[in-house]
mmCIF file of C-alpha atoms and ligand atoms in Angstrom:
data_model
loop_
_atom_site.group_PDB
_atom_site.id
_atom_site.type_symbol
_atom_site.label_atom_id
_atom_site.label_comp_id
_atom_site.label_asym_id
_atom_site.label_seq_id
_atom_site.Cartn_x
_atom_site.Cartn_y
_atom_site.Cartn_z
ATOM 1 C CA MET A 1 19.315 -18.841 7.113
ATOM 2 C CA GLU A 2 19.875 -22.320 7.914
ATOM 3 C CA ILE A 3 17.658 -23.875 10.553
ATOM 4 C CA ASP A 4 20.639 -24.975 13.042
ATOM 5 C CA PHE A 5 20.664 -20.905 13.311
ATOM 6 C CA TRP A 6 17.226 -20.563 14.027
ATOM 7 C CA GLN A 7 17.159 -23.592 16.818
ATOM 8 C CA LEU A 8 20.135 -21.832 18.690
ATOM 9 C CA ARG A 9 17.904 -18.719 18.510
ATOM 10 C CA TRP A 10 15.487 -19.895 20.238
ATOM 11 C CA GLN A 11 17.460 -22.061 22.760
ATOM 12 C CA ASN A 12 19.212 -19.143 23.642
ATOM 13 C CA GLU A 13 16.029 -17.214 23.660
ATOM 14 C CA GLU A 14 17.605 -14.729 21.014
ATOM 15 C CA THR A 15 13.718 -13.767 20.216
ATOM 16 C CA GLY A 16 14.017 -9.835 19.476
ATOM 17 C CA PHE A 17 11.531 -10.429 16.432
ATOM 18 C CA HIS A 18 8.866 -11.885 18.673
ATOM 19 C CA GLN A 19 6.308 -9.018 19.482
ATOM 20 C CA PRO A 20 4.114 -9.188 22.611
ATOM 21 C CA GLU A 21 1.512 -7.543 21.101
ATOM 22 C CA VAL A 22 -0.888 -8.455 17.803
ATOM 23 C CA ASN A 23 0.928 -6.813 14.801
ATOM 24 C CA PRO A 24 -0.975 -3.545 13.966
ATOM 25 C CA TYR A 25 -1.021 -4.377 10.489
ATOM 26 C CA LEU A 26 -3.078 -7.450 10.540
ATOM 27 C CA ALA A 27 -6.052 -5.863 12.545
ATOM 28 C CA HIS A 28 -5.682 -2.730 10.388
ATOM 29 C CA TYR A 29 -5.223 -4.295 6.937
ATOM 30 C CA TYR A 30 -6.566 -7.565 6.968
ATOM 31 C CA GLY A 31 -10.347 -6.356 5.729
ATOM 32 C CA HIS A 32 -8.275 -4.642 3.063
ATOM 33 C CA LEU A 33 -7.124 -8.242 1.539
ATOM 34 C CA GLY A 34 -10.369 -8.089 -0.839
ATOM 35 C CA PRO A 35 -13.315 -9.972 -0.934
ATOM 36 C CA PRO A 36 -12.525 -13.645 0.187
ATOM 37 C CA PRO A 37 -12.392 -16.329 -2.021
ATOM 38 C CA VAL A 38 -15.022 -18.576 0.238
ATOM 39 C CA SER A 39 -17.203 -17.657 3.042
ATOM 40 C CA ARG A 40 -15.643 -16.295 5.884
ATOM 41 C CA SER A 41 -16.405 -19.142 7.849
ATOM 42 C CA LYS A 42 -14.180 -21.377 5.761
ATOM 43 C CA LEU A 43 -11.190 -18.756 5.490
ATOM 44 C CA ARG A 44 -8.135 -20.781 6.528
ATOM 45 C CA VAL A 45 -5.081 -18.784 7.020
ATOM 46 C CA PHE A 46 -1.446 -20.143 6.374
ATOM 47 C CA VAL A 47 1.495 -18.345 8.553
ATOM 48 C CA PRO A 48 4.660 -19.553 7.452
ATOM 49 C CA LEU A 49 7.546 -19.111 9.842
ATOM 50 C CA CYS A 50 5.199 -18.422 12.935
ATOM 51 C CA GLY A 51 7.479 -18.720 15.807
ATOM 52 C CA LYS A 52 5.125 -18.138 18.693
ATOM 53 C CA SER A 53 3.335 -15.229 17.169
ATOM 54 C CA MET A 54 0.441 -13.887 18.931
ATOM 55 C CA ASP A 55 -1.406 -13.062 15.464
ATOM 56 C CA MET A 56 -2.201 -16.877 15.296
ATOM 57 C CA LEU A 57 -3.972 -15.933 18.348
ATOM 58 C CA TRP A 58 -5.799 -12.894 16.861
ATOM 59 C CA LEU A 59 -6.530 -14.707 13.575
ATOM 60 C CA SER A 60 -8.135 -17.712 15.725
ATOM 61 C CA GLN A 61 -10.406 -15.341 18.011
ATOM 62 C CA ASN A 62 -11.579 -13.329 14.627
ATOM 63 C CA GLY A 63 -12.887 -16.699 13.610
ATOM 64 C CA TYR A 64 -10.201 -17.913 11.384
ATOM 65 C CA ALA A 65 -8.869 -21.340 10.997
ATOM 66 C CA VAL A 66 -5.195 -20.946 11.442
ATOM 67 C CA VAL A 67 -2.135 -23.278 10.154
ATOM 68 C CA GLY A 68 1.358 -22.248 10.526
ATOM 69 C CA VAL A 69 4.699 -23.840 10.165
ATOM 70 C CA GLU A 70 7.632 -23.430 12.381
ATOM 71 C CA VAL A 71 10.714 -25.535 12.772
ATOM 72 C CA SER A 72 11.465 -24.741 16.250
ATOM 73 C CA GLU A 73 9.990 -27.620 18.961
ATOM 74 C CA ILE A 74 10.610 -24.729 21.464
ATOM 75 C CA ALA A 75 8.297 -22.023 19.914
ATOM 76 C CA VAL A 76 5.628 -24.391 19.237
ATOM 77 C CA GLU A 77 5.647 -25.646 22.978
ATOM 78 C CA ALA A 78 5.854 -21.673 24.145
ATOM 79 C CA PHE A 79 2.779 -20.695 21.899
ATOM 80 C CA PHE A 80 0.586 -23.361 23.347
ATOM 81 C CA ALA A 81 1.508 -23.093 26.898
ATOM 82 C CA GLU A 82 1.877 -19.519 27.031
ATOM 83 C CA ASN A 83 -1.650 -18.539 25.693
ATOM 84 C CA GLY A 84 -3.042 -21.581 27.904
ATOM 85 C CA LEU A 85 -4.256 -23.494 25.090
ATOM 86 C CA PRO A 86 -4.574 -27.682 25.700
ATOM 87 C CA LEU A 87 -2.716 -29.305 22.751
ATOM 88 C CA GLU A 88 -2.760 -32.223 20.942
ATOM 89 C CA LYS A 89 0.341 -33.507 19.190
ATOM 90 C CA GLN A 90 0.540 -36.026 16.684
ATOM 91 C CA VAL A 91 4.162 -37.424 14.732
ATOM 92 C CA GLN A 92 3.508 -37.301 10.784
ATOM 93 C CA GLY A 93 6.452 -38.156 8.962
ATOM 94 C CA THR A 94 9.659 -35.314 9.402
ATOM 95 C CA HIS A 95 6.968 -33.044 11.119
ATOM 96 C CA THR A 96 4.617 -33.329 14.267
ATOM 97 C CA ARG A 97 1.163 -31.884 13.876
ATOM 98 C CA TYR A 98 -0.032 -29.633 17.094
ATOM 99 C CA SER A 99 -3.684 -28.474 17.370
ATOM 100 C CA SER A 100 -5.922 -27.022 19.696
ATOM 101 C CA GLY A 101 -9.252 -25.590 18.425
ATOM 102 C CA ASN A 102 -8.774 -23.966 15.228
ATOM 103 C CA ILE A 103 -5.462 -23.582 15.152
ATOM 104 C CA GLU A 104 -2.973 -26.467 14.267
ATOM 105 C CA ILE A 105 0.924 -26.081 13.829
ATOM 106 C CA TRP A 106 3.399 -27.879 11.719
ATOM 107 C CA GLN A 107 6.389 -28.551 13.645
ATOM 108 C CA GLY A 108 9.403 -28.948 10.932
ATOM 109 C CA ASP A 109 10.657 -27.468 7.692
ATOM 110 C CA PHE A 110 8.834 -24.813 5.712
ATOM 111 C CA PHE A 111 10.559 -26.326 2.485
ATOM 112 C CA THR A 112 9.325 -30.185 2.744
ATOM 113 C CA LEU A 113 5.533 -28.964 3.723
ATOM 114 C CA SER A 114 3.056 -30.511 1.451
ATOM 115 C CA SER A 115 -0.679 -28.863 0.263
ATOM 116 C CA GLU A 116 -1.861 -31.879 1.935
ATOM 117 C CA GLN A 117 -0.581 -30.900 5.433
ATOM 118 C CA LEU A 118 -1.822 -27.251 4.676
ATOM 119 C CA GLY A 119 -4.992 -27.932 3.565
ATOM 120 C CA ASP A 120 -7.522 -25.944 1.672
ATOM 121 C CA ILE A 121 -5.323 -22.439 2.677
ATOM 122 C CA THR A 122 -7.273 -19.492 1.335
ATOM 123 C CA ASP A 123 -4.996 -16.488 2.666
ATOM 124 C CA VAL A 124 -1.280 -16.405 3.941
ATOM 125 C CA TYR A 125 0.127 -13.803 6.454
ATOM 126 C CA ASP A 126 3.997 -13.296 6.135
ATOM 127 C CA ARG A 127 5.366 -11.188 8.714
ATOM 128 C CA ALA A 128 9.058 -11.632 9.225
ATOM 129 C CA SER A 129 9.204 -14.842 7.100
ATOM 130 C CA LEU A 130 10.236 -13.819 3.644
ATOM 131 C CA ILE A 131 12.626 -11.198 5.165
ATOM 132 C CA ALA A 132 14.010 -14.357 7.629
ATOM 133 C CA MET A 133 15.658 -15.524 4.829
ATOM 134 C CA PRO A 134 18.924 -14.286 3.414
ATOM 135 C CA PRO A 135 19.187 -13.055 -0.753
ATOM 136 C CA SER A 136 20.327 -17.095 -1.735
ATOM 137 C CA MET A 137 17.231 -18.626 -0.268
ATOM 138 C CA ARG A 138 14.560 -16.052 -1.172
ATOM 139 C CA LYS A 139 13.819 -17.604 -4.778
ATOM 140 C CA ASP A 140 13.674 -21.003 -3.207
ATOM 141 C CA TYR A 141 11.201 -19.632 -0.373
ATOM 142 C CA ALA A 142 9.016 -18.347 -2.973
ATOM 143 C CA SER A 143 9.105 -21.254 -5.031
ATOM 144 C CA LYS A 144 7.785 -23.006 -2.390
ATOM 145 C CA MET A 145 4.978 -20.307 -1.542
ATOM 146 C CA LEU A 146 3.694 -20.206 -4.804
ATOM 147 C CA GLU A 147 3.706 -24.603 -5.132
ATOM 148 C CA LEU A 148 1.603 -24.313 -1.747
ATOM 149 C CA LEU A 149 -0.788 -21.281 -2.578
ATOM 150 C CA PRO A 150 -4.302 -22.759 -4.488
ATOM 151 C CA ALA A 151 -5.575 -20.145 -7.125
ATOM 152 C CA ALA A 152 -6.913 -17.052 -6.050
ATOM 153 C CA ALA A 153 -5.385 -17.147 -2.702
ATOM 154 C CA ARG A 154 -4.534 -13.914 -0.856
ATOM 155 C CA VAL A 155 -1.525 -12.666 1.342
ATOM 156 C CA LEU A 156 -0.633 -9.904 3.494
ATOM 157 C CA LEU A 157 3.185 -9.368 3.115
ATOM 158 C CA VAL A 158 5.012 -7.416 5.360
ATOM 159 C CA THR A 159 8.539 -6.594 4.819
ATOM 160 C CA LEU A 160 11.760 -4.376 5.739
ATOM 161 C CA THR A 161 13.668 -2.171 3.332
ATOM 162 C CA TYR A 162 17.096 -0.424 4.940
ATOM 163 C CA PRO A 163 20.668 0.229 3.388
ATOM 164 C CA GLN A 164 21.919 -3.533 3.348
ATOM 165 C CA ALA A 165 25.173 -2.600 3.899
ATOM 166 C CA GLU A 166 24.575 -0.937 7.235
ATOM 167 C CA MET A 167 23.402 -3.931 9.211
ATOM 168 C CA ASP A 168 23.680 -7.417 8.673
ATOM 169 C CA GLY A 169 20.477 -9.973 8.734
ATOM 170 C CA PRO A 170 18.096 -11.321 9.501
ATOM 171 C CA PRO A 171 15.356 -9.390 9.608
ATOM 172 C CA PHE A 172 16.974 -8.933 5.779
ATOM 173 C CA SER A 173 15.892 -5.674 3.480
ATOM 174 C CA VAL A 174 13.471 -6.867 0.778
ATOM 175 C CA THR A 175 12.840 -3.792 -2.245
ATOM 176 C CA GLU A 176 9.843 -3.474 -3.947
ATOM 177 C CA GLU A 177 11.611 -4.739 -6.847
ATOM 178 C CA GLU A 178 12.479 -7.793 -5.347
ATOM 179 C CA VAL A 179 9.011 -8.305 -4.068
ATOM 180 C CA HIS A 180 7.861 -7.970 -7.896
ATOM 181 C CA GLY A 181 10.760 -9.961 -9.053
ATOM 182 C CA LEU A 182 9.976 -12.984 -6.724
ATOM 183 C CA TYR A 183 6.035 -13.288 -7.266
ATOM 184 C CA GLU A 184 4.680 -11.650 -10.201
ATOM 185 C CA PRO A 185 3.500 -13.091 -12.986
ATOM 186 C CA HIS A 186 2.008 -15.843 -10.620
ATOM 187 C CA CYS A 187 0.348 -12.747 -8.507
ATOM 188 C CA SER A 188 -0.747 -9.623 -8.585
ATOM 189 C CA ILE A 189 0.701 -7.123 -6.031
ATOM 190 C CA GLU A 190 -0.612 -4.462 -4.514
ATOM 191 C CA LYS A 191 1.128 -1.901 -2.193
ATOM 192 C CA LEU A 192 -1.223 -1.017 0.711
ATOM 193 C CA ALA A 193 1.264 1.095 3.267
ATOM 194 C CA VAL A 194 4.345 2.326 3.639
ATOM 195 C CA LYS A 195 5.939 3.174 7.240
ATOM 196 C CA ASN A 196 9.141 4.959 8.226
ATOM 197 C CA THR A 197 9.713 2.729 11.507
ATOM 198 C CA LEU A 198 13.140 3.655 12.276
ATOM 199 C CA GLU A 199 12.407 5.640 15.670
ATOM 200 C CA LEU A 200 10.274 2.716 16.563
ATOM 201 C CA GLU A 201 13.154 0.278 16.238
ATOM 202 C CA PRO A 202 16.149 1.231 18.621
ATOM 203 C CA ARG A 203 17.777 -1.650 18.583
ATOM 204 C CA PHE A 204 18.255 -1.163 14.539
ATOM 205 C CA LYS A 205 19.407 2.277 15.159
ATOM 206 C CA GLN A 206 22.013 1.389 17.502
ATOM 207 C CA LYS A 207 23.505 -0.898 15.131
ATOM 208 C CA GLY A 208 23.933 1.777 12.779
ATOM 209 C CA LEU A 209 20.751 2.374 10.582
ATOM 210 C CA THR A 210 19.847 5.242 9.029
ATOM 211 C CA SER A 211 16.568 4.513 7.336
ATOM 212 C CA LEU A 212 14.026 1.700 7.815
ATOM 213 C CA TYR A 213 11.123 1.091 6.153
ATOM 214 C CA GLU A 214 8.047 -1.233 6.392
ATOM 215 C CA THR A 215 5.687 -2.208 4.004
ATOM 216 C CA ALA A 216 2.952 -4.199 3.725
ATOM 217 C CA TYR A 217 1.244 -5.672 0.572
ATOM 218 C CA LYS A 218 -1.555 -7.210 -0.591
ATOM 219 C CA LEU A 219 -0.622 -10.409 -3.249
ATOM 220 C CA LYS A 220 -3.272 -12.515 -4.871
ATOM 221 C CA ARG A 221 -2.459 -15.825 -6.335
ATOM 222 C CA ASN A 222 -3.952 -15.830 -9.977
ATOM 223 C CA THR A 223 -6.303 -18.847 -11.117
HETATM 224 C C1 SAM B 1 12.137 -13.914 12.477
HETATM 225 S S1 SAM B 1 11.245 -15.152 12.987
HETATM 226 C C2 SAM B 1 9.372 -14.467 12.574
HETATM 227 C C3 SAM B 1 8.569 -15.362 13.504
HETATM 228 C C4 SAM B 1 6.950 -15.123 13.147
HETATM 229 N N1 SAM B 1 6.583 -14.943 11.868
HETATM 230 C C5 SAM B 1 7.000 -13.806 14.228
HETATM 231 O O1 SAM B 1 6.258 -12.625 13.256
HETATM 232 O O2 SAM B 1 6.961 -13.632 14.875
HETATM 233 C C6 SAM B 1 11.540 -16.428 11.884
HETATM 234 C C7 SAM B 1 11.083 -17.747 12.208
HETATM 235 O O3 SAM B 1 11.347 -18.725 11.220
HETATM 236 C C8 SAM B 1 11.449 -19.975 11.828
HETATM 237 N N2 SAM B 1 12.070 -20.673 10.531
HETATM 238 C C9 SAM B 1 13.019 -20.499 9.848
HETATM 239 N N3 SAM B 1 13.625 -21.194 9.134
HETATM 240 C C10 SAM B 1 12.374 -22.533 8.885
HETATM 241 C C11 SAM B 1 12.316 -23.238 8.164
HETATM 242 N N4 SAM B 1 13.076 -23.600 6.993
HETATM 243 N N5 SAM B 1 10.558 -23.851 8.350
HETATM 244 C C12 SAM B 1 9.951 -23.582 9.280
HETATM 245 N N6 SAM B 1 10.569 -22.794 10.349
HETATM 246 C C13 SAM B 1 11.661 -21.553 10.106
HETATM 247 C C14 SAM B 1 12.461 -19.566 12.949
HETATM 248 O O4 SAM B 1 12.338 -20.670 13.908
HETATM 249 C C15 SAM B 1 11.678 -18.283 13.376
HETATM 250 O O5 SAM B 1 10.675 -18.720 14.577
#
C-alpha cells in the first residue's frame, strides 16, 4: 500500500490492526528463536512498520533494545504519549528519530532506512508488516529486509492466510510457499505454529471470510 493510504488510516483513526494487548505469539515464541547471536543484554530488536504496537513496550520491559520504523507521525507520537514515555526527537535527513530509554523509532519510510540508522540489530519482529504489503510490493519489502538483516539475525514473522478472493487487503493473505519464495535461500525457515483465528476476528468474518489462519515462523539469516 502506498504511504498516503496509511497516513489517511491514522488521520481517520481507522486502525483496527492495533492490538491493545501484547501479541500472545511474542511472549510465547520469543524464547523459541534459538540461541541468541549475542549476549541477551545486547539483543536489539527491529520492529518494521511498528505503528504504536504495545509489543515494543513488552520487548523494552523485558530488557531488549527496540528499534522501530513507522511512516505515520501520528502513530509515533501516540506510542510515546499513550505510554507516558518522555521522548527526544531529532531530524536526520528524511527520517526523524524519536527515542526514550531503550526504545527508538525512526519516523519515515521503511524502504529508505539504512543499516546505519538501525544499528546492530540481532532480531526482527514482523507482525502485520509483511502482510500489510500488497503482492506487488512484497518482493521489494523482503529484499529491503534482507538488505537490513545482518548474518545470523533471527526473525519472528507472523502472517495471515485466507482465501484472498473473499476479502480485499490489508491485511493480505500470505501463504507458506510465498514466505519460502521471498526469503529462501537467504534464510532458514521453520514454522512454529498455525492457529485457526476466524472466530477471534468477527470484523473479517463479517466481510465474508470462510477461513483464516495465523502462522508464526522463525527465520534465521544465513551467514
Ligand atoms: C497493519 S499496520 C501494523 C502496525 C504494527 N506492526 C502492529 O502490529 O500494530 C502497518 C503499519 O505500517 C505503516 N507503514 C506502511 N507503509 C510503511 C512504510 N513504507 N514505511 C514505514 N511505515 C509504513 C503504517 O502506517 C501502519 O502503521
